[in-house]
mmCIF file of C-alpha atoms in Angstrom:
data_model
loop_
_atom_site.group_PDB
_atom_site.id
_atom_site.type_symbol
_atom_site.label_atom_id
_atom_site.label_comp_id
_atom_site.label_asym_id
_atom_site.label_seq_id
_atom_site.Cartn_x
_atom_site.Cartn_y
_atom_site.Cartn_z
ATOM 1 C CA MET P 1 82.563 91.091 -3.502
ATOM 2 C CA ARG P 2 84.368 88.308 -2.089
ATOM 3 C CA ALA P 3 85.340 89.703 1.341
ATOM 4 C CA ALA P 4 81.603 90.844 1.514
ATOM 5 C CA ARG P 5 80.586 87.049 0.831
ATOM 6 C CA ARG P 6 82.834 85.471 2.687
ATOM 7 C CA TRP P 7 82.132 87.730 5.841
ATOM 8 C CA GLY P 8 78.935 87.043 5.461
ATOM 9 C CA HIS P 9 78.902 83.377 5.773
ATOM 10 C CA ARG P 10 80.330 83.534 8.847
ATOM 11 C CA LEU P 11 77.218 85.566 10.240
ATOM 12 C CA PRO P 12 75.028 83.050 12.222
ATOM 13 C CA PRO P 13 71.641 82.672 10.551
ATOM 14 C CA VAL P 14 69.516 84.419 13.127
ATOM 15 C CA VAL P 15 71.579 87.377 12.184
ATOM 16 C CA TRP P 16 69.958 87.320 9.182
ATOM 17 C CA ASP P 17 66.795 86.391 9.620
ATOM 18 C CA SER P 18 66.697 89.373 12.155
ATOM 19 C CA LEU P 19 67.510 91.706 8.387
ATOM 20 C CA LEU P 20 63.865 91.368 7.129
ATOM 21 C CA PRO P 21 61.611 91.779 10.868
ATOM 22 C CA ALA P 22 64.012 94.648 11.021
ATOM 23 C CA LEU P 23 63.352 96.767 7.903
ATOM 24 C CA LEU P 24 59.448 95.883 8.214
ATOM 25 C CA LEU P 25 59.719 97.335 11.450
ATOM 26 C CA LEU P 26 61.566 100.369 10.256
ATOM 27 C CA HIS P 27 59.501 100.766 7.760
ATOM 28 C CA ILE P 28 56.395 101.442 9.454
ATOM 29 C CA MET P 29 58.103 103.929 11.722
ATOM 30 C CA THR P 30 59.673 106.219 8.907
ATOM 31 C CA THR P 31 55.691 105.883 7.030
ATOM 32 C CA HIS P 32 53.787 105.860 9.064
ATOM 33 C CA ALA P 33 51.435 109.158 10.921
ATOM 34 C CA PRO P 34 51.826 109.345 14.869
ATOM 35 C CA GLN P 35 48.427 107.867 15.693
ATOM 36 C CA GLU P 36 48.539 104.408 13.257
ATOM 37 C CA LEU P 37 52.203 104.077 14.619
ATOM 38 C CA PRO P 38 51.288 101.765 17.670
ATOM 39 C CA VAL P 39 48.218 99.583 16.012
ATOM 40 C CA ALA P 40 50.864 99.582 12.950
ATOM 41 C CA LEU P 41 53.962 98.493 14.662
ATOM 42 C CA THR P 42 52.399 96.360 16.922
ATOM 43 C CA LEU P 43 50.850 94.338 13.982
ATOM 44 C CA THR P 44 54.105 94.925 12.339
ATOM 45 C CA ALA P 45 55.211 93.177 15.413
ATOM 46 C CA ALA P 46 53.404 90.199 15.270
ATOM 47 C CA ILE P 47 53.983 88.836 12.254
ATOM 48 C CA ALA P 48 57.405 89.430 11.016
ATOM 49 C CA LEU P 49 59.383 89.136 14.612
ATOM 50 C CA PRO P 50 58.942 85.803 14.330
ATOM 51 C CA LEU P 51 60.742 84.975 11.205
ATOM 52 C CA VAL P 52 64.184 85.153 13.900
ATOM 53 C CA TRP P 53 63.215 81.303 14.480
ATOM 54 C CA ARG P 54 62.000 80.052 11.110
ATOM 55 C CA ARG P 55 64.829 78.023 10.229
ATOM 56 C CA ARG P 56 64.538 76.435 14.194
ATOM 57 C CA ALA P 57 61.003 75.379 14.396
ATOM 58 C CA PRO P 58 59.138 75.888 10.059
ATOM 59 C CA LEU P 59 56.102 75.076 11.203
ATOM 60 C CA THR P 60 55.549 76.749 14.527
ATOM 61 C CA THR P 61 56.821 79.803 13.076
ATOM 62 C CA PHE P 62 53.794 79.911 10.079
ATOM 63 C CA GLY P 63 51.495 79.378 12.478
ATOM 64 C CA ALA P 64 52.117 82.659 14.459
ATOM 65 C CA VAL P 65 52.268 84.776 11.357
ATOM 66 C CA ALA P 66 49.478 82.533 9.532
ATOM 67 C CA ALA P 67 47.842 83.383 12.801
ATOM 68 C CA ALA P 68 49.002 87.394 13.182
ATOM 69 C CA ALA P 69 48.091 87.921 9.369
ATOM 70 C CA PHE P 70 44.339 86.621 10.161
ATOM 71 C CA VAL P 71 43.821 89.437 13.454
ATOM 72 C CA GLN P 72 45.571 91.508 10.637
ATOM 73 C CA TRP P 73 42.795 91.103 8.038
ATOM 74 C CA LEU P 74 40.116 91.023 10.769
ATOM 75 C CA MET P 75 41.325 94.775 12.058
ATOM 76 C CA ASP P 76 40.892 95.663 7.836
ATOM 77 C CA VAL P 77 44.751 97.082 8.268
ATOM 78 C CA GLN P 78 46.886 96.785 5.166
ATOM 79 C CA LEU P 79 50.954 95.858 5.613
ATOM 80 C CA PRO P 80 53.385 95.283 3.564
ATOM 81 C CA ALA P 81 54.436 92.772 6.673
ATOM 82 C CA ASP P 82 52.197 90.345 4.744
ATOM 83 C CA ILE P 83 55.536 89.125 2.871
ATOM 84 C CA ALA P 84 56.587 87.923 5.342
ATOM 85 C CA LEU P 85 53.775 84.890 5.020
ATOM 86 C CA LEU P 86 55.700 83.998 1.574
ATOM 87 C CA VAL P 87 58.800 83.859 3.517
ATOM 88 C CA ALA P 88 56.996 81.544 6.243
ATOM 89 C CA LEU P 89 55.658 79.302 3.561
ATOM 90 C CA TYR P 90 59.165 78.958 1.667
ATOM 91 C CA THR P 91 60.378 77.584 4.705
ATOM 92 C CA VAL P 92 57.962 75.212 5.468
ATOM 93 C CA ALA P 93 58.222 73.858 1.776
ATOM 94 C CA ALA P 94 62.732 73.807 2.284
ATOM 95 C CA HIS P 95 62.301 71.989 6.111
ATOM 96 C CA SER P 96 58.700 70.180 5.683
ATOM 97 C CA GLY P 97 57.780 67.155 4.071
ATOM 98 C CA ARG P 98 54.880 67.295 0.925
ATOM 99 C CA ARG P 99 52.106 67.375 3.580
ATOM 100 C CA GLY P 100 52.875 70.278 5.383
ATOM 101 C CA THR P 101 53.991 72.494 1.975
ATOM 102 C CA LEU P 102 50.546 71.549 0.628
ATOM 103 C CA VAL P 103 48.636 72.527 4.260
ATOM 104 C CA ALA P 104 50.467 75.820 4.433
ATOM 105 C CA GLY P 105 50.126 76.940 0.743
ATOM 106 C CA ALA P 106 46.456 76.370 0.983
ATOM 107 C CA ILE P 107 46.008 78.469 3.889
ATOM 108 C CA VAL P 108 48.419 81.226 2.915
ATOM 109 C CA GLU P 109 46.215 80.807 -1.264
ATOM 110 C CA SER P 110 43.456 81.501 1.317
ATOM 111 C CA GLY P 111 44.554 84.348 2.770
ATOM 112 C CA ALA P 112 45.198 86.051 -0.297
ATOM 113 C CA LEU P 113 42.410 85.027 -1.857
ATOM 114 C CA LEU P 114 40.738 87.254 1.217
ATOM 115 C CA ALA P 115 42.666 90.473 1.055
ATOM 116 C CA CYS P 116 42.361 90.765 -2.393
ATOM 117 C CA LEU P 117 38.332 90.107 -1.889
ATOM 118 C CA ARG P 118 38.773 92.515 1.317
ATOM 119 C CA TRP P 119 41.303 94.904 0.049
ATOM 120 C CA ALA P 120 40.962 94.984 -4.288
ATOM 121 C CA THR P 121 39.719 97.740 -6.039
ATOM 122 C CA GLU P 122 36.481 97.172 -7.733
ATOM 123 C CA GLY P 123 36.453 95.212 -11.291
ATOM 124 C CA ALA P 124 40.301 94.348 -10.735
ATOM 125 C CA PHE P 125 39.893 91.116 -8.503
ATOM 126 C CA LEU P 126 41.326 88.957 -11.231
ATOM 127 C CA THR P 127 44.568 90.514 -12.080
ATOM 128 C CA PRO P 128 45.852 91.192 -8.100
ATOM 129 C CA PHE P 129 44.546 87.406 -6.806
ATOM 130 C CA VAL P 130 46.250 85.827 -9.788
ATOM 131 C CA ALA P 131 49.762 87.708 -8.809
ATOM 132 C CA VAL P 132 49.509 87.225 -5.289
ATOM 133 C CA THR P 133 48.686 83.477 -6.208
ATOM 134 C CA ALA P 134 51.687 83.350 -8.639
ATOM 135 C CA MET P 135 53.819 84.885 -5.869
ATOM 136 C CA VAL P 136 52.985 82.026 -3.425
ATOM 137 C CA VAL P 137 53.008 79.065 -6.058
ATOM 138 C CA ALA P 138 56.778 80.506 -6.087
ATOM 139 C CA ALA P 139 57.966 80.465 -2.989
ATOM 140 C CA ALA P 140 56.539 77.140 -2.286
ATOM 141 C CA VAL P 141 57.995 75.592 -5.413
ATOM 142 C CA LEU P 142 60.933 77.373 -4.297
ATOM 143 C CA GLY P 143 61.149 75.805 -0.902
ATOM 144 C CA ALA P 144 60.911 72.737 -2.196
ATOM 145 C CA ASN P 145 63.681 72.891 -5.009
ATOM 146 C CA VAL P 146 66.048 73.829 -1.716
ATOM 147 C CA ARG P 147 64.735 70.645 -0.252
ATOM 148 C CA THR P 148 65.336 68.491 -2.499
ATOM 149 C CA THR P 149 68.659 69.625 -3.632
ATOM 150 C CA ARG P 150 69.877 69.557 0.320
ATOM 151 C CA ALA P 151 68.563 65.726 0.238
ATOM 152 C CA TYR P 152 69.995 64.514 -3.651
ATOM 153 C CA LEU P 153 73.377 66.460 -1.887
ATOM 154 C CA ALA P 154 72.679 64.068 1.573
ATOM 155 C CA ALA P 155 72.448 61.146 -0.401
ATOM 156 C CA LEU P 156 75.663 61.948 -2.663
ATOM 157 C CA GLU P 157 78.058 62.940 0.609
ATOM 158 C CA GLU P 158 76.279 59.403 2.235
ATOM 159 C CA ARG P 159 76.830 57.710 -0.756
ATOM 160 C CA ALA P 160 80.821 58.655 -1.039
ATOM 161 C CA ALA P 161 81.124 58.094 2.490
ATOM 162 C CA ARG P 162 80.040 54.853 2.120
ATOM 163 C CA LEU P 163 82.028 54.254 -1.331
ATOM 164 C CA GLU P 164 84.952 55.775 0.840
ATOM 165 C CA GLN P 165 84.112 52.923 3.663
ATOM 166 C CA GLN P 166 83.965 50.294 1.488
ATOM 167 C CA GLN P 167 87.218 51.069 -0.317
ATOM 168 C CA ASP P 168 88.917 51.027 2.916
ATOM 169 C CA GLN P 169 87.597 47.851 3.522
ATOM 170 C CA GLN P 170 88.158 46.097 0.419
ATOM 171 C CA ALA P 171 91.792 47.780 0.454
ATOM 172 C CA ARG P 172 92.352 46.155 4.271
ATOM 173 C CA LEU P 173 91.050 43.236 2.242
ATOM 174 C CA ALA P 174 93.772 43.244 -0.048
ATOM 175 C CA VAL P 175 96.626 43.235 2.445
ATOM 176 C CA ALA P 176 95.354 40.603 4.018
ATOM 177 C CA GLU P 177 95.494 38.755 1.124
ATOM 178 C CA GLU P 178 98.395 39.794 0.033
ATOM 179 C CA ARG P 179 99.928 39.068 3.693
ATOM 180 C CA THR P 180 98.420 35.470 3.319
ATOM 181 C CA ARG P 181 99.848 35.087 0.116
ATOM 182 C CA ILE P 182 103.202 35.862 0.955
ATOM 183 C CA THR P 183 103.633 34.007 4.577
ATOM 184 C CA ARG P 184 102.395 31.164 2.231
ATOM 185 C CA GLU P 185 105.272 31.491 0.170
ATOM 186 C CA MET P 186 107.741 31.863 2.241
ATOM 187 C CA HIS P 187 106.383 29.364 4.653
ATOM 188 C CA ASP P 188 107.229 26.448 1.638
ATOM 189 C CA ILE P 189 110.348 28.025 0.767
ATOM 190 C CA VAL P 190 112.161 28.121 3.921
ATOM 191 C CA THR P 191 110.566 24.957 4.862
ATOM 192 C CA HIS P 192 111.545 22.729 1.544
ATOM 193 C CA ASN P 193 114.750 24.816 1.407
ATOM 194 C CA LEU P 194 115.803 24.044 4.874
ATOM 195 C CA SER P 195 114.250 20.482 4.725
ATOM 196 C CA VAL P 196 116.778 19.934 2.174
ATOM 197 C CA MET P 197 119.614 21.671 3.189
ATOM 198 C CA VAL P 198 119.154 19.392 6.546
ATOM 199 C CA ALA P 199 118.985 16.107 5.111
ATOM 200 C CA LEU P 200 122.143 17.390 2.671
ATOM 201 C CA THR P 201 124.015 18.097 5.879
ATOM 202 C CA ASP P 202 123.131 14.818 7.604
ATOM 203 C CA ALA P 203 124.388 13.426 4.999
ATOM 204 C CA ALA P 204 128.033 15.371 4.470
ATOM 205 C CA VAL P 205 128.651 14.855 7.803
ATOM 206 C CA TYR P 206 128.213 11.284 7.335
ATOM 207 C CA ALA P 207 130.017 10.855 4.769
ATOM 208 C CA GLN P 208 133.214 13.393 5.021
ATOM 209 C CA HIS P 209 134.973 10.603 6.503
ATOM 210 C CA ARG P 210 134.614 7.917 4.637
ATOM 211 C CA SER P 211 133.682 9.390 1.058
ATOM 212 C CA PRO P 212 135.433 12.774 1.483
ATOM 213 C CA ALA P 213 134.130 13.324 -2.474
ATOM 214 C CA LYS P 214 130.154 12.943 -1.777
ATOM 215 C CA ALA P 215 130.857 15.085 1.117
ATOM 216 C CA THR P 216 132.034 18.014 -0.789
ATOM 217 C CA THR P 217 128.690 17.404 -3.686
ATOM 218 C CA ALA P 218 126.605 17.430 -0.542
ATOM 219 C CA MET P 219 128.149 20.797 0.328
ATOM 220 C CA LEU P 220 128.004 22.503 -2.960
ATOM 221 C CA GLN P 221 124.489 20.971 -2.905
ATOM 222 C CA ILE P 222 123.930 22.758 0.154
ATOM 223 C CA SER P 223 125.456 26.666 -1.353
ATOM 224 C CA GLU P 224 122.957 26.197 -4.504
ATOM 225 C CA THR P 225 120.485 25.413 -2.594
ATOM 226 C CA GLY P 226 120.662 28.284 -0.158
ATOM 227 C CA ARG P 227 121.496 30.470 -3.085
ATOM 228 C CA GLN P 228 118.065 29.083 -4.501
ATOM 229 C CA ALA P 229 116.329 29.922 -1.590
ATOM 230 C CA LEU P 230 117.275 33.340 -1.741
ATOM 231 C CA THR P 231 116.713 33.873 -5.523
ATOM 232 C CA ASP P 232 112.779 32.390 -4.678
ATOM 233 C CA MET P 233 112.406 34.787 -1.712
ATOM 234 C CA ARG P 234 113.617 38.105 -3.646
ATOM 235 C CA ARG P 235 111.389 37.149 -6.375
ATOM 236 C CA SER P 236 108.826 37.110 -3.874
ATOM 237 C CA LEU P 237 108.636 39.621 -2.310
ATOM 238 C CA GLY P 238 110.243 41.540 -5.290
ATOM 239 C CA ILE P 239 106.314 42.256 -6.340
ATOM 240 C CA LEU P 240 105.520 44.553 -3.831
ATOM 241 C CA ARG P 241 108.596 47.006 -5.329
ATOM 242 C CA THR P 242 108.250 48.396 -8.315
ATOM 243 C CA ASP P 243 112.007 48.662 -8.918
ATOM 244 C CA GLU P 244 112.999 45.185 -7.537
ATOM 245 C CA PRO P 245 114.271 43.559 -10.997
ATOM 246 C CA ASP P 246 114.662 40.180 -9.773
ATOM 247 C CA ALA P 247 111.125 39.242 -10.269
ATOM 248 C CA GLU P 248 110.835 40.324 -14.140
ATOM 249 C CA ARG P 249 114.800 37.830 -13.945
ATOM 250 C CA HIS P 250 113.675 35.379 -12.659
ATOM 251 C CA PRO P 251 110.198 33.675 -13.731
ATOM 252 C CA LEU P 252 108.287 31.837 -11.319
ATOM 253 C CA PRO P 253 108.300 28.257 -11.004
ATOM 254 C CA GLY P 254 106.500 25.981 -12.801
ATOM 255 C CA ILE P 255 105.551 22.556 -14.115
ATOM 256 C CA ALA P 256 108.542 22.628 -16.260
ATOM 257 C CA GLN P 257 110.765 22.730 -12.819
ATOM 258 C CA LEU P 258 109.329 20.262 -11.133
ATOM 259 C CA ALA P 259 111.832 17.952 -13.008
ATOM 260 C CA ALA P 260 114.946 19.790 -11.240
ATOM 261 C CA LEU P 261 112.821 19.841 -8.134
ATOM 262 C CA ALA P 262 112.702 16.009 -8.114
ATOM 263 C CA ASP P 263 116.451 16.231 -8.917
ATOM 264 C CA GLN P 264 117.247 18.289 -5.575
ATOM 265 C CA MET P 265 115.167 15.529 -3.425
ATOM 266 C CA CYS P 266 117.262 12.707 -4.940
ATOM 267 C CA ALA P 267 120.138 14.634 -3.657
ATOM 268 C CA ALA P 268 118.843 15.045 0.087
ATOM 269 C CA GLY P 269 118.136 11.733 -0.467
ATOM 270 C CA LEU P 270 114.385 10.946 -1.601
ATOM 271 C CA SER P 271 114.239 9.016 -4.410
ATOM 272 C CA THR P 272 111.804 10.825 -6.747
ATOM 273 C CA ARG P 273 109.815 9.922 -10.479
ATOM 274 C CA VAL P 274 108.364 13.281 -12.047
ATOM 275 C CA GLU P 275 105.101 11.831 -14.588
ATOM 276 C CA VAL P 276 103.845 15.066 -16.579
ATOM 277 C CA GLN P 277 101.209 13.835 -18.924
ATOM 278 C CA GLY P 278 99.653 16.529 -21.192
ATOM 279 C CA GLY P 279 100.718 19.965 -22.690
ATOM 280 C CA HIS P 280 101.132 22.089 -19.745
ATOM 281 C CA THR P 281 101.866 25.484 -22.033
ATOM 282 C CA HIS P 282 98.134 26.475 -21.940
ATOM 283 C CA ILE P 283 98.604 26.893 -18.162
ATOM 284 C CA PRO P 284 98.482 30.360 -16.447
ATOM 285 C CA ALA P 285 101.772 31.289 -14.470
ATOM 286 C CA THR P 286 99.574 31.324 -11.141
ATOM 287 C CA ALA P 287 98.537 28.042 -11.634
ATOM 288 C CA GLN P 288 101.021 26.469 -12.348
ATOM 289 C CA LEU P 289 102.920 28.167 -9.348
ATOM 290 C CA THR P 290 99.978 26.759 -7.448
ATOM 291 C CA VAL P 291 101.273 22.890 -8.801
ATOM 292 C CA TYR P 292 104.837 23.408 -7.900
ATOM 293 C CA ARG P 293 104.217 24.274 -4.878
ATOM 294 C CA LEU P 294 101.901 21.287 -3.829
ATOM 295 C CA VAL P 295 104.200 18.957 -5.183
ATOM 296 C CA GLN P 296 107.116 20.724 -3.728
ATOM 297 C CA GLU P 297 105.177 20.632 -0.105
ATOM 298 C CA ALA P 298 104.456 17.254 -0.236
ATOM 299 C CA LEU P 299 108.068 16.277 -1.170
ATOM 300 C CA THR P 300 108.865 18.312 1.906
ATOM 301 C CA ASN P 301 106.812 16.499 3.968
ATOM 302 C CA THR P 302 107.907 13.104 3.182
ATOM 303 C CA LEU P 303 111.348 14.079 3.055
ATOM 304 C CA LYS P 304 110.993 15.194 7.054
ATOM 305 C CA HIS P 305 108.675 12.261 7.673
ATOM 306 C CA THR P 306 109.926 9.097 6.423
ATOM 307 C CA PRO P 307 113.038 7.162 6.642
ATOM 308 C CA ILE P 308 115.828 6.740 4.118
ATOM 309 C CA GLY P 309 115.097 4.497 1.219
ATOM 310 C CA THR P 310 111.586 5.991 0.830
ATOM 311 C CA HIS P 311 110.896 6.380 -2.694
ATOM 312 C CA ALA P 312 108.187 9.049 -3.889
ATOM 313 C CA ARG P 313 106.186 10.077 -7.298
ATOM 314 C CA VAL P 314 104.599 12.980 -8.897
ATOM 315 C CA ARG P 315 101.810 12.618 -11.489
ATOM 316 C CA VAL P 316 100.744 15.623 -13.415
ATOM 317 C CA LEU P 317 97.867 15.017 -15.522
ATOM 318 C CA CYS P 318 97.091 18.205 -18.032
ATOM 319 C CA SER P 319 93.694 18.320 -20.061
ATOM 320 C CA ALA P 320 92.239 21.824 -21.099
ATOM 321 C CA GLU P 321 90.528 22.579 -18.251
ATOM 322 C CA THR P 322 92.034 21.077 -15.536
ATOM 323 C CA VAL P 323 95.115 20.136 -13.986
ATOM 324 C CA THR P 324 95.591 17.078 -11.476
ATOM 325 C CA VAL P 325 98.215 16.462 -9.095
ATOM 326 C CA GLU P 326 98.874 13.811 -7.285
ATOM 327 C CA VAL P 327 102.123 12.692 -5.186
ATOM 328 C CA THR P 328 102.196 9.474 -3.770
ATOM 329 C CA ASP P 329 105.050 7.870 -1.270
ATOM 330 C CA SER P 330 106.351 4.393 0.208
ATOM 331 C CA GLY P 331 106.818 5.991 3.588
ATOM 332 C CA PRO P 332 105.082 3.622 6.614
ATOM 333 C CA HIS P 333 101.812 6.076 7.790
ATOM 334 C CA PRO P 334 101.877 8.643 10.443
ATOM 335 C CA PRO P 335 102.194 7.632 14.396
ATOM 336 C CA LEU P 336 98.410 9.079 14.706
ATOM 337 C CA PRO P 337 96.309 8.760 11.558
ATOM 338 C CA GLY P 338 93.173 11.399 12.083
ATOM 339 C CA ALA P 339 95.087 13.725 14.163
ATOM 340 C CA THR P 340 95.382 17.069 13.285
ATOM 341 C CA PRO P 341 98.191 18.006 11.819
ATOM 342 C CA SER P 342 100.873 20.682 13.982
ATOM 343 C CA GLY P 343 102.304 23.586 10.769
ATOM 344 C CA HIS P 344 101.225 25.196 8.295
ATOM 345 C CA GLY P 345 101.948 22.688 5.323
ATOM 346 C CA ILE P 346 99.023 20.670 5.643
ATOM 347 C CA PRO P 347 96.405 24.124 5.381
ATOM 348 C CA GLY P 348 98.671 26.171 3.300
ATOM 349 C CA MET P 349 97.886 23.275 0.487
ATOM 350 C CA ARG P 350 94.708 23.004 1.047
ATOM 351 C CA GLU P 351 93.933 27.205 0.479
ATOM 352 C CA ARG P 352 96.210 26.752 -2.394
ATOM 353 C CA ALA P 353 94.070 23.936 -4.114
ATOM 354 C CA ALA P 354 90.525 25.776 -2.753
ATOM 355 C CA SER P 355 91.936 28.562 -4.642
ATOM 356 C CA TYR P 356 90.958 26.866 -7.768
ATOM 357 C CA GLY P 357 87.996 24.964 -7.037
ATOM 358 C CA GLY P 358 89.937 21.749 -5.884
ATOM 359 C CA THR P 359 89.729 20.258 -2.446
ATOM 360 C CA LEU P 360 92.963 18.697 -1.283
ATOM 361 C CA GLN P 361 92.804 14.763 -0.449
ATOM 362 C CA ALA P 362 95.942 13.978 2.231
ATOM 363 C CA GLU P 363 95.570 9.993 3.494
ATOM 364 C CA PRO P 364 97.464 6.745 4.030
ATOM 365 C CA LEU P 365 97.689 4.251 1.189
ATOM 366 C CA PRO P 366 96.082 0.883 1.960
ATOM 367 C CA GLY P 367 99.123 -0.432 0.560
ATOM 368 C CA GLY P 368 101.772 1.557 3.057
ATOM 369 C CA GLY P 369 102.208 4.781 2.074
ATOM 370 C CA TRP P 370 101.141 8.296 2.263
ATOM 371 C CA ARG P 371 98.917 9.976 -0.618
ATOM 372 C CA VAL P 372 98.447 13.854 -1.932
ATOM 373 C CA ARG P 373 95.888 14.203 -4.545
ATOM 374 C CA THR P 374 93.332 17.215 -5.736
ATOM 375 C CA ARG P 375 92.412 18.579 -9.234
ATOM 376 C CA LEU P 376 92.469 22.334 -10.008
ATOM 377 C CA ASP P 377 89.621 24.147 -12.553
ATOM 378 C CA LEU P 378 91.268 26.603 -14.435
ATOM 379 C CA GLY P 379 87.735 27.510 -15.640
ATOM 380 C CA SER P 380 86.671 28.409 -11.898
ATOM 381 C CA SER P 381 86.097 31.560 -10.361
ATOM 382 C CA GLY P 382 88.385 31.110 -7.755
ATOM 383 C CA ALA P 383 90.959 31.088 -10.504
ATOM 384 C CA ALA P 384 90.782 34.776 -11.152
ATOM 385 C CA SER P 385 91.602 35.399 -7.299
ATOM 386 C CA ALA P 386 94.450 33.423 -7.351
#
C-alpha cells in the first residue's frame, strides 16, 4: 500500500482527473444498446471530459459541465455522468471564493430540482430531492473545508518563514552587537595598557643611568601591566568559549578595582585620586564594568594628551538607582576645542553610557583642565541589553 501511494503521488494530477471521465465513458459503452450509444456517449463526453481541466480553470469547467447537463435535461436522457456536476461543484468550492461557491451550489441545486421534477416517480419526489440536496451540500462543504485547510496551511508556512527570517535577523543583530562589544572591550584594554606601558618605558629609559633602581621598578611595572592586559583579553574573549576557564576564574573589574587602576596610573606618571561615595555592592557587575571602563578610558586619554605633572581626580557617587561618574584633570585644554576627536575613545564611552540611559559630557573646565561626566540609570531599559 505504501508503494502504491508513493507511485500514485508521482502521477500528474491530470491523470487522476481523467479517471472519472474514462470510467463514465466505459460504463456507457458497456451498458447501452447500439442505437442509444451515439447520443449517450456524446452527452457523457460533453459532461465528463471537462473535468480533466478542473484544477486549471474551475469556474470554466463548471460552466461547461452545467451547460452540458442542461442539454441532457432538455433531451430527456438520464445518465450517470451527472455525478460530474458534484465533482465540478467540489472543485469550485475548493479553489474559488464563497461567492463562487454559492452561485455554483445554487445552479446545481436548481438542476437537482429540475431532474427530480422530470424523472422522479409519482409520489416519490421528496426522497430523491432530499438525497440529491444532501449530496450537493456535502460536495460544497467538503470543497470549502479543503480551501480553508489549504489557506490555513499556507498561512502557517508563511508565518514559519517570517519567524525564521526574524530569527535570522535577530541572530545577525546579536552577532553585530557582540562584535561591537568585544571591539569596545579590546579597544579599552589595549589602549589603556599600551599607554601605561609606553609611559613606563619612557620613564625607565630616562632613569636607567641616573636611578637604576627606579628603572628596574618601572620595567617590573611594565611586565605586570602586560600580564594584566593578557589576562583581561583572555577574560573578555573567553566569554565566547564555553571551555575557557579564565572567564570564571577572573571576575569582571568593577568599582572596587578603581583603586588599583589609580595606582597603575600613578606608576605611569599620572597622579590620580579616587573617591567613592555610597555603597556599590548592590550595583550589577555589568554596570560596575561600565564604570570601570569609563574611568579607565578617561584616565588613558589624560595620560596620552596631557604633560607630566597633571593631576587627575575620579569621583563615583553610588545610590540605589543611579551611579554618577566624574573624571577631572588639571591638564591644559586641547589645541582645537570643538573639533571632532579621532579614534574610538569618546564614541566608545558614549555608547557605554547610553546603554544605561546616560549622556556623556566631555568638555574643558573654565579654570583649566578637562572633565568627563555621566550618570548611569540602573533601572533603565538599556541596562537589560548592556
